[in-house]
Coordinates of C-alpha atoms in Angstrom, one line a residue:
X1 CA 0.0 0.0 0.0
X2 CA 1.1 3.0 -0.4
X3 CA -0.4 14.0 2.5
X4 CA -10.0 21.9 4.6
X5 CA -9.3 18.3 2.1
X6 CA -9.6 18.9 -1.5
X7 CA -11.3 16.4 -4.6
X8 CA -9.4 15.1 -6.9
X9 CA -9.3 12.1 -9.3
X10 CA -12.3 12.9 -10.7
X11 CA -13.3 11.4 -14.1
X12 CA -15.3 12.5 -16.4
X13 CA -17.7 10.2 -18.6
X14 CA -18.9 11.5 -21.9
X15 CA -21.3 10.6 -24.5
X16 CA -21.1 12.6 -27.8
X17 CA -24.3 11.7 -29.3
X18 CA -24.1 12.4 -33.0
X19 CA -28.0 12.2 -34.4
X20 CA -28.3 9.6 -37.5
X21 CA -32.1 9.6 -38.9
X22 CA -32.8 6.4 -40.1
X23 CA -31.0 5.8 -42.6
X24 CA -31.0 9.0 -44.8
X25 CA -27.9 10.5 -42.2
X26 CA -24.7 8.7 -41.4
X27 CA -22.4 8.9 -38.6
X28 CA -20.0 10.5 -40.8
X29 CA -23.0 12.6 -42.3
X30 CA -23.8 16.5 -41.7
X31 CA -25.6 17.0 -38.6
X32 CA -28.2 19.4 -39.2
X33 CA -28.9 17.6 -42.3
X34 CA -30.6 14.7 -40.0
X35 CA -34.1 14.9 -38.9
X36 CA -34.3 15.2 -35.1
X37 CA -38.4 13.8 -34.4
X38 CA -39.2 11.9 -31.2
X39 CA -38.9 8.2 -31.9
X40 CA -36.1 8.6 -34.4
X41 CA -32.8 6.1 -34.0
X42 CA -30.3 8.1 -34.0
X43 CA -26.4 7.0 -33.8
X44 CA -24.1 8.1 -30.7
X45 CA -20.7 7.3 -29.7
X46 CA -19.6 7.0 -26.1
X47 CA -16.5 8.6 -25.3
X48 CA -15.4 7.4 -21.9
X49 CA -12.7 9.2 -20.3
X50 CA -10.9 9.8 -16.8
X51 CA -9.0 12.7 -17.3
X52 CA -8.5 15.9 -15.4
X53 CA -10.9 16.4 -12.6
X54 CA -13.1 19.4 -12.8
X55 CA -15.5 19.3 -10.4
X56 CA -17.4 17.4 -7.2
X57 CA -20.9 17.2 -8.1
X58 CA -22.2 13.4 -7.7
X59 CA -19.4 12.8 -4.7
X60 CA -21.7 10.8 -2.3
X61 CA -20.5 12.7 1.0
X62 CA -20.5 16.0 -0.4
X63 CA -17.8 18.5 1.5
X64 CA -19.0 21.2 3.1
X65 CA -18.9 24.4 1.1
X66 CA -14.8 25.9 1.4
X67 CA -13.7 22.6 1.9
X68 CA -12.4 22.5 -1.5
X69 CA -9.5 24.1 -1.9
X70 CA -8.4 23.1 -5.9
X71 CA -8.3 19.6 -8.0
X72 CA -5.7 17.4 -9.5
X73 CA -5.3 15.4 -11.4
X74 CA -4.2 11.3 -10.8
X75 CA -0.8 9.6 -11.4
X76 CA 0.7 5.9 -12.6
X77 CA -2.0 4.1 -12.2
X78 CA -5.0 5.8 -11.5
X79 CA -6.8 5.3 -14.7
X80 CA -8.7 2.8 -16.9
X81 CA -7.2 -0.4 -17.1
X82 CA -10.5 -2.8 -18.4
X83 CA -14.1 -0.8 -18.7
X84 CA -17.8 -2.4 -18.4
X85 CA -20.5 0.0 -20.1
X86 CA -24.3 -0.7 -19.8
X87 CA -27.4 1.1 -21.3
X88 CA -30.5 0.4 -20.1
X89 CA -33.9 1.1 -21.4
X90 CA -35.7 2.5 -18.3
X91 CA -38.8 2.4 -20.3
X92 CA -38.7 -1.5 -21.1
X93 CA -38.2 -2.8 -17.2
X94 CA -34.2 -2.4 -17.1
X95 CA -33.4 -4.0 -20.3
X96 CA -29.7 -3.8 -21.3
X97 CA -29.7 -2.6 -25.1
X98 CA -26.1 -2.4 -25.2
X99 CA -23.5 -4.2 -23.3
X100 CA -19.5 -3.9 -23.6
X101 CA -17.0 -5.8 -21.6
X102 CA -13.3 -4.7 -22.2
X103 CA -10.3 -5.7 -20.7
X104 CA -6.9 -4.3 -21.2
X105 CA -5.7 -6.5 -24.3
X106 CA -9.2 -5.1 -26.0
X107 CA -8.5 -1.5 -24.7
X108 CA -4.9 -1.3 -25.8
X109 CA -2.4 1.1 -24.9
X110 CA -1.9 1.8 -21.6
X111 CA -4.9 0.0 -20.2
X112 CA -2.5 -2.3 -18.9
X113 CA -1.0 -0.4 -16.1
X114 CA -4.2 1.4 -15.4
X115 CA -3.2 4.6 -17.5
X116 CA -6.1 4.5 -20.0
X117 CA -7.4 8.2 -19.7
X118 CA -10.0 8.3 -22.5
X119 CA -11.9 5.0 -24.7
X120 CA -14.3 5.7 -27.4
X121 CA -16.9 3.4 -28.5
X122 CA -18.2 2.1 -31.5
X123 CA -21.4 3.9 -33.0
X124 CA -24.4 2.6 -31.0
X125 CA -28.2 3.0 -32.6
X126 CA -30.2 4.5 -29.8
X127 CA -34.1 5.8 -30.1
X128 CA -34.7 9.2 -29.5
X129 CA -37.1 10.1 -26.7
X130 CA -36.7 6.9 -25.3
X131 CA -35.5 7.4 -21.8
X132 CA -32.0 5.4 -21.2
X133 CA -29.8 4.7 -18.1
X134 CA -26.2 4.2 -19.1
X135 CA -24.0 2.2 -16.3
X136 CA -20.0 2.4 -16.4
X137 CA -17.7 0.6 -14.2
X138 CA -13.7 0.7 -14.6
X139 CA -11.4 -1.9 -13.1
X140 CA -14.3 -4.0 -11.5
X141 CA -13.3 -7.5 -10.4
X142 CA -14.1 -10.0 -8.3
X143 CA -11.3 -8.7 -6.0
X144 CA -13.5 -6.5 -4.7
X145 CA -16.9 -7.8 -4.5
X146 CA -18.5 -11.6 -5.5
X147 CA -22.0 -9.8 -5.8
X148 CA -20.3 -8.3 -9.3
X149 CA -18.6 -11.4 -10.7
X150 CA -21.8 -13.4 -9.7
X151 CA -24.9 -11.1 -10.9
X152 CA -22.7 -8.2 -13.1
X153 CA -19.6 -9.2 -15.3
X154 CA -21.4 -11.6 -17.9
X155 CA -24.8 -9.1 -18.6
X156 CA -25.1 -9.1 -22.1
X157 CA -27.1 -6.8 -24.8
X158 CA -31.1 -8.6 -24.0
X159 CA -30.8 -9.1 -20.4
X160 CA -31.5 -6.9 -17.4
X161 CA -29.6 -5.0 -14.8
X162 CA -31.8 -3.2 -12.3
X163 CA -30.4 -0.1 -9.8
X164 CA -31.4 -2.8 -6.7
X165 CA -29.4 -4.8 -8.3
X166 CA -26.1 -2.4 -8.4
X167 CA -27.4 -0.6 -5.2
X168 CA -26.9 -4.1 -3.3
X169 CA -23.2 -4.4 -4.6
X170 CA -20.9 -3.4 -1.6
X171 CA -17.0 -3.6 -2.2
X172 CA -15.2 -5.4 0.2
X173 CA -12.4 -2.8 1.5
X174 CA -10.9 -1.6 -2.3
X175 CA -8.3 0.4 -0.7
X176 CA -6.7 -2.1 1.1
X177 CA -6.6 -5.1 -1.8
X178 CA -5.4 -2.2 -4.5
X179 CA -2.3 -3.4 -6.3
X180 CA -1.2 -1.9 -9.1
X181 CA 1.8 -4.8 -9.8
X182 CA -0.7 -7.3 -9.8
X183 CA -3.3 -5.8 -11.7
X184 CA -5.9 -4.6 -8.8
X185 CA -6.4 -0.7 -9.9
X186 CA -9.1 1.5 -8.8
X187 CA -12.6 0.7 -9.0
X188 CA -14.7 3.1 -10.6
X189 CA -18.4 3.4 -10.9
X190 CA -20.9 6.2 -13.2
X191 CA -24.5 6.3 -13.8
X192 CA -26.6 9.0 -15.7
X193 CA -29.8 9.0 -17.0
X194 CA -30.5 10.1 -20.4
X195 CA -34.2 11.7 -21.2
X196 CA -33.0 12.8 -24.8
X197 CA -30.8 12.8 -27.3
X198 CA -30.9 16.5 -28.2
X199 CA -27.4 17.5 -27.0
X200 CA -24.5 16.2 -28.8
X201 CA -22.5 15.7 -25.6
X202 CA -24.0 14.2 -22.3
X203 CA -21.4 13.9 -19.9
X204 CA -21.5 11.6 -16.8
X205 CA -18.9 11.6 -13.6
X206 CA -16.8 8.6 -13.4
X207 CA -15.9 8.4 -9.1
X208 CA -12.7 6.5 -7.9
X209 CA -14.1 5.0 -5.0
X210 CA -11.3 5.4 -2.8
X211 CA -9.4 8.1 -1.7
X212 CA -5.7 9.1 -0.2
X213 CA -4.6 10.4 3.0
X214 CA -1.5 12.9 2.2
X215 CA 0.0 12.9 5.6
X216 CA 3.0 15.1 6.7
X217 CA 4.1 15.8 10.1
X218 CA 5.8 18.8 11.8
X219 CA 8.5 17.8 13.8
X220 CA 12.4 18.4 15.0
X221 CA 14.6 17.5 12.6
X222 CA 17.2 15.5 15.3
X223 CA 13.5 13.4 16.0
X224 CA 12.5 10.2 14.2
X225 CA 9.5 8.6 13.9
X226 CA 9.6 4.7 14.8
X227 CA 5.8 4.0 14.3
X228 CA 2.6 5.8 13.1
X229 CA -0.8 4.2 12.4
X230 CA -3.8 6.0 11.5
X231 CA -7.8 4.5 11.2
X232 CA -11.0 4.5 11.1
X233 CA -12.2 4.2 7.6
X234 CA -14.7 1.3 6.8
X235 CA -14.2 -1.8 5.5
X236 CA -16.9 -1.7 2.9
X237 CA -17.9 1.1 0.1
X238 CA -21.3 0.9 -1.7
X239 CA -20.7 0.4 -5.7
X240 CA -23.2 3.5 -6.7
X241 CA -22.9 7.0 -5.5
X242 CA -26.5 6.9 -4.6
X243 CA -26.5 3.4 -2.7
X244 CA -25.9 3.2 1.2
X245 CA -23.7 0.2 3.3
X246 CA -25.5 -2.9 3.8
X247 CA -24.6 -4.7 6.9
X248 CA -22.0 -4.4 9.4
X249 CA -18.5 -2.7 8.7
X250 CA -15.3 -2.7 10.8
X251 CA -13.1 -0.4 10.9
X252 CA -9.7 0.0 9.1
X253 CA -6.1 1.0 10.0
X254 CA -2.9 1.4 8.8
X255 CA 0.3 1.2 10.7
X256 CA 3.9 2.4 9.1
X257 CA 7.1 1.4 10.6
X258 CA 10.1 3.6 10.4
X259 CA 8.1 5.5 7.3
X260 CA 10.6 7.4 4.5
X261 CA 9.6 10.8 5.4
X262 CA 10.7 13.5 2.6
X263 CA 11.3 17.4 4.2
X264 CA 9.1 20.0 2.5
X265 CA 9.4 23.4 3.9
X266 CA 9.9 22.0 7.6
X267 CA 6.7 18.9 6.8
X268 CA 8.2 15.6 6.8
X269 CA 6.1 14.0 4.0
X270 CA 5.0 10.2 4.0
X271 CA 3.8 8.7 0.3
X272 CA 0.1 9.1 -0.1
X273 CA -1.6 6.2 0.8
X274 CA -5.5 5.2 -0.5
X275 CA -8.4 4.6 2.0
X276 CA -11.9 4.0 1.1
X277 CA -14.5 6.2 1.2
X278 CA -16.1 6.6 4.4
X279 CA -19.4 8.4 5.6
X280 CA -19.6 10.6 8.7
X281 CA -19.2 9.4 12.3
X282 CA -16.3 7.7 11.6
X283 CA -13.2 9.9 12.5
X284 CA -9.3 9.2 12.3
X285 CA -7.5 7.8 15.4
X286 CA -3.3 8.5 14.6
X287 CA -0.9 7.2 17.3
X288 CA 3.0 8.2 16.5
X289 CA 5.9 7.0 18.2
X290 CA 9.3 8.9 18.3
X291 CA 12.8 8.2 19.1
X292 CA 12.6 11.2 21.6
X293 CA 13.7 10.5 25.6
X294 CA 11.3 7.5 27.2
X295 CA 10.1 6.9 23.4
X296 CA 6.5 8.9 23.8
X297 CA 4.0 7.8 21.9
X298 CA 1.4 10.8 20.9
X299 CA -1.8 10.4 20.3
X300 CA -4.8 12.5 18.4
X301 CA -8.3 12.2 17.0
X302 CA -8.9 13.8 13.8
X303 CA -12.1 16.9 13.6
X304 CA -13.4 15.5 9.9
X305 CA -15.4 12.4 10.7
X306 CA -15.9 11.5 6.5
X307 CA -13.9 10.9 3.5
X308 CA -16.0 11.6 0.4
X309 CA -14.6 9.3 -2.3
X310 CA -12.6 10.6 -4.9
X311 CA -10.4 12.9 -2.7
X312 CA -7.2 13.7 -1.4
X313 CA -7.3 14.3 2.6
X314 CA -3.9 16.9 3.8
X315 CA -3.6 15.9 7.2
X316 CA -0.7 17.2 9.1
X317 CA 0.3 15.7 12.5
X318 CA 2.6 18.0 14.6
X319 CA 4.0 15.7 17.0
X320 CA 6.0 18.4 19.1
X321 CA 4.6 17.7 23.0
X322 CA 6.1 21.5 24.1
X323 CA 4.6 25.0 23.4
X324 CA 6.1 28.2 24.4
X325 CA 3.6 30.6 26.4
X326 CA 5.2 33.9 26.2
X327 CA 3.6 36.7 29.1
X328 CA 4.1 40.3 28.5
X329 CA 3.8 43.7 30.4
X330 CA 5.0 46.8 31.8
X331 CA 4.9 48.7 35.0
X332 CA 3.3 51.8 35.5
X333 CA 5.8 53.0 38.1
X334 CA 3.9 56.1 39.9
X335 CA 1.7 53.3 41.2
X336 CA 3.3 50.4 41.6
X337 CA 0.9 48.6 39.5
X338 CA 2.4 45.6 36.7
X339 CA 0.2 45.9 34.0
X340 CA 0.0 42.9 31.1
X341 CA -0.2 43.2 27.9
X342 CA -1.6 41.4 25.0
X343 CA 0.4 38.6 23.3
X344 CA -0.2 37.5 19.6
X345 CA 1.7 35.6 16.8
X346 CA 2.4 35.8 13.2
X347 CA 3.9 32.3 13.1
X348 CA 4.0 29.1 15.5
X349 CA 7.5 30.2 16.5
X350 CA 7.0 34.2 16.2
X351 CA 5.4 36.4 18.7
X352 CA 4.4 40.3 18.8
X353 CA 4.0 42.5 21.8
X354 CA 3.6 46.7 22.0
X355 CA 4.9 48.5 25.3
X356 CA 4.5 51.9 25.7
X357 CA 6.8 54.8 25.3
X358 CA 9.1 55.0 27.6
X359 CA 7.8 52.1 29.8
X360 CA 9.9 49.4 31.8
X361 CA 8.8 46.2 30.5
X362 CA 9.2 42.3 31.6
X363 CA 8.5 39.2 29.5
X364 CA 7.9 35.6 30.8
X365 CA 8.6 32.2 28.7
X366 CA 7.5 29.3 29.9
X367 CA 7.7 25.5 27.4
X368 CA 4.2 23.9 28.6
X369 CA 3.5 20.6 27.9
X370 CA 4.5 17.2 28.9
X371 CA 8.1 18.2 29.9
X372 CA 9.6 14.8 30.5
X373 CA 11.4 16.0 33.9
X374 CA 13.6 18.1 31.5
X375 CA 15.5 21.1 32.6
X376 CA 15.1 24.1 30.1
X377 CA 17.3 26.9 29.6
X378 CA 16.4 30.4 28.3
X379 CA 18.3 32.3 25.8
X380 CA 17.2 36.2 25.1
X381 CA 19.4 38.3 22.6
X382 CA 18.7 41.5 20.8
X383 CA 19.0 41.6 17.0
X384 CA 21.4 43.3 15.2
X385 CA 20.0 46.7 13.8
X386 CA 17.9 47.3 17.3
X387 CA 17.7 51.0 17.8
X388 CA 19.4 52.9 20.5
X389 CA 17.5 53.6 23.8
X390 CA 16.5 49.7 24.4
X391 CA 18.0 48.3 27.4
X392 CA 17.9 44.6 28.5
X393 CA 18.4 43.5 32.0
X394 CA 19.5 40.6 33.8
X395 CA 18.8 39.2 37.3
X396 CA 20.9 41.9 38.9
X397 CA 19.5 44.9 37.3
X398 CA 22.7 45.4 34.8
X399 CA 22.0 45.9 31.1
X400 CA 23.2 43.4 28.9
X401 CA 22.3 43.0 25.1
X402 CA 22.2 39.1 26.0
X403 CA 19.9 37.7 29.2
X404 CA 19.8 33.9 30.3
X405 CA 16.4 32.9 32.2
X406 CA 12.7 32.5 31.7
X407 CA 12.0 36.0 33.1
X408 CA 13.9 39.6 31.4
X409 CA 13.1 42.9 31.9
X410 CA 14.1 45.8 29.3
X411 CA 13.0 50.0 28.9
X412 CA 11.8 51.3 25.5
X413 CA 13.2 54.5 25.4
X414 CA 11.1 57.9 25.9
X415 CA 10.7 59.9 22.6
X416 CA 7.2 61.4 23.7
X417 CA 5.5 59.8 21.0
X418 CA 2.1 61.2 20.5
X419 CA -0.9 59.3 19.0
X420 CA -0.8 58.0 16.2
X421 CA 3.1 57.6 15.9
X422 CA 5.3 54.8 15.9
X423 CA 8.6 54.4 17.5
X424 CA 9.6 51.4 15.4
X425 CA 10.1 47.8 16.0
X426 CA 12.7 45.7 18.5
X427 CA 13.6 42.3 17.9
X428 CA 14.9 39.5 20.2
X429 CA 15.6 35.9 19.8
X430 CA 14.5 33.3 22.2
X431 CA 16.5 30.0 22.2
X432 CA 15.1 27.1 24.8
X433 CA 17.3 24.2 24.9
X434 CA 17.2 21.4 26.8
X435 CA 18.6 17.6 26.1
X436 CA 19.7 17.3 22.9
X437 CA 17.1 19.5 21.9
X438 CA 16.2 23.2 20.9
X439 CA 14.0 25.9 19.6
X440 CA 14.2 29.2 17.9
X441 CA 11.8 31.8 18.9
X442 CA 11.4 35.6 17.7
X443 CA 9.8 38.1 19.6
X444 CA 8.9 41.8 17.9
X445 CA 8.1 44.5 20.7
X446 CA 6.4 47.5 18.8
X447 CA 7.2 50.9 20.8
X448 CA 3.5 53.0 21.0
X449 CA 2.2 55.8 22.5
X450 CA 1.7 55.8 26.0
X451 CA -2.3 57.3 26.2
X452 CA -2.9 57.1 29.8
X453 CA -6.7 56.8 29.4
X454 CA -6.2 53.7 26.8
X455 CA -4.5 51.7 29.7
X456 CA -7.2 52.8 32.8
X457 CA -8.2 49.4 32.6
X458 CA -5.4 47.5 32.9
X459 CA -3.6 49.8 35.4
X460 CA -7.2 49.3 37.7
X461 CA -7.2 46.0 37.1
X462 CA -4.9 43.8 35.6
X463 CA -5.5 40.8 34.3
X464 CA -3.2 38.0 32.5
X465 CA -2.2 37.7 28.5
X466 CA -0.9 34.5 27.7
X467 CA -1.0 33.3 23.8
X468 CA -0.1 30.2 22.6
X469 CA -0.4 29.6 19.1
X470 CA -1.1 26.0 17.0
X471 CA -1.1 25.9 13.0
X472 CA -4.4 25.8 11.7
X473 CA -5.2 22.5 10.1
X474 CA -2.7 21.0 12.0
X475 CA -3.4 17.8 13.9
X476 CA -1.9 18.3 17.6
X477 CA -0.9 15.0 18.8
X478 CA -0.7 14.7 22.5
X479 CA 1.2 12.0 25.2
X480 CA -0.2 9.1 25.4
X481 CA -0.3 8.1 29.3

């Protein structure tokens, strides 16, 4: 077996139906030259392809709207590789008026690896006004469900294929029996109903019914991961889009031991891997073990509770057990009173304060989390470039452009700044070490007005600013006790 979600893989199924009347127009004839009455046979090619996705419409466990973010399109093996086409007269009690079994030696090409993005069929007399289901199925085997070899695979032109027929047709776990060496590719399934043979093109979705996990995870570099296994998909995916699970699933899981990870932009990538589609109440449980002290092993449920199929799933796991909580303040010295202020971030490892002009400040780091019984040690430093008139101190009061410790104190200069102006930006670095491991940290502390009315509240009554910042999207796995 082989990282918001977004819907991909999607195949598109089209019919180009080019009108022949009766026998006065050909296939190769002029269009407008044929005569287009209800009840006329008209000849139509199907043109069956799995090419670029375009859209979601048809995707059983639709995503919420946002969700997507953009398409793409499939690799090696994620195409046709043998094709079973149906059209049923809905009119005439499900009887099949064309039938067409191919397998890869009849596709050609590069059917046999499962690369076939687009097979056209011969022309195919049709009667116009008759209302038609057509049926398409790519890659179907008995691999996946008995129900298909048994009641399915030999249906010729003159017998019968009913929806509660297809609609009873669970697979039997795809994702985890897909096999591209051996000839098990993705299952496919389409329907679409035709009321008329006006339009030249009819186009029906062709859905994958699987879809992959693309799983990276946020992590120190010096840290390995020894084991990860994710679940909670179903073991069992309904043939047709509009059918539901019959009988009992189980759950699935995966479990990958010292997984190739590939860095991208600080993610540690893992190769997609396929899961089957799964409807909602059935989230993902993700365990990790690393290589860190005492060998935690993290733990996390995931928010989405569904996989629609057809999709790519981005879930990120940051498996990093410690978070910096930075406090902030000043004192307002002609009372005594320590007076917090607010902490925000532009980044997981980036924080912004503002102290007022002239004011004495302090700043408090603290790495929360499971600590392990380690000892952390605090590094401050100003940045090169940091303007004159900012002082650091260290625990006995004497400036210093370098302070070790969890608590500093520092004094923006004075420059009488009235409202509205800005007296520019310092920067200092924060590096926490402890084992054989460590963290870079920035902190920006914008220099403002001091408005005495704009702080009543906080000189009055102070109260505490603490912010601690996780990634958005971003799985945070916990210890597992």
């Amino acid at each position: 077996m082989k990282h918001t979600y977004y819907c991909t893989l999607k195949g598109a199924f089209l019919a180009l139906a080019l009108p022949l009347a009766l026998a006065s127009c050909s296939f190769d004839g002029d269009y407008d030259d044929c005569a287009e009455a209800v009840g006329d046979v008209k000849t139509v090619r199907l043109q069956i392809t799995a090419k670029d996705p375009d859209e979601v419409a048809g995707t059983r466990f639709s995503p919420a709207e946002g969700d997507i973010i953009y398409n793409e399109r499939g690799t090696d093996g994620e195409y046709i590789n043998s094709l079973d086409i149906f059209i049923v007269s809905s009119a005439t009690s499900a009887n099949v008026v064309y039938a067409s079994h191919l397998n890869a030696a009849k596709l050609g090409g590069a059917a046999a690896n499962g690369n076939l993005t687009s097979y056209t069929s011969e022309p195919i007399e049709l009667t116009d006004g008759t209302p038609y289901t057509v049926y398409a199925f790519a890659n179907m085997s008995g691999t996946y469900a008995s129900a298909w070899s048994s009641s399915v695979a030999s249906i010729d032109k003159g017998g019968t294929l009913t929806a509660s027929t297809l609609n009873d047709i669970m697979l039997d776990d795809p994702a985890g029996k897909l096999d591209f060496n051996n000839g098990h590719f993705i299952p496919m399934s389409a329907s679409y109903d035709i009321t008329s043979l006006a339009s030249p093109v009819i186009e029906v979705g062709l859905d994958r019914l699987v879809s992959k996990i693309r799983l990276g995870i946020k992590k120190e570099s010096n840290v390995t991961v020894t084991n990860l296994t994710i679940g909670g998909w179903v073991d069992k995916v309904p043939l047709m889009n509009s059918a539901t699970v019959i009988g009992a699933v189980n759950k699935c899981e995966e479990t990958f031991t010292s997984p190739v990870l590939t860095e991208d932009n600080d993610v540690y990538m893992m190769d997609d891997f396929y899961v089957n589609e799964s409807p909602a109440a059935n989230p993902l449980d993700v365990t990790v073990t690393t290589d860190e002290p005492g060998a935690p092993t993290y733990t996390a449920t995931t928010s989405r509770d569904n996989i629609p199929r057809n999709c790519i799933y981005p879930l990120t796991l940051n498996i990093n057990q410690l978070d910096l909580q930075l406090t902030a303040g000043f004192y307002f010295n002609a009372i005594g009173a320590r007076v917090p202020v607010a902490v925000s971030n532009s980044g997981e490892d980036e924080f912004n304060v503002s102290i007022p002009d002239g004011m004495e400040f302090y700043l408090d780091a603290e790495m929360t989390g499971d600590q392990g019984g380690n000892t952390f040690t605090y590094a401050w430093a100003e940045t090169d470039g940091t303007p004159e008139g900012f002082t650091l101190y260290d625990d006995n009061n004497d400036q210093t452009d370098q302070v070790t410790g969890a608590h500093i104190a520092g004094a923006i200069p004075a420059l009488g700044l009235g409202s509205g102006e800005s007296g520019g930006t310092y920067t200092l670095d924060l590096d926490v070490t402890w084992s054989t491991h460590s963290r870079h940290y920035t902190v920006n502390i914008s220099h403002i007005p001091f408005i005495e009315a704009d702080w009543l509240d906080q000189i009055l009554g102070t109260r505490s600013a603490v912010a601690s910042y996780l990634q958005p999207e971003t799985l945070n796995m916990v210890i597992n006790k």
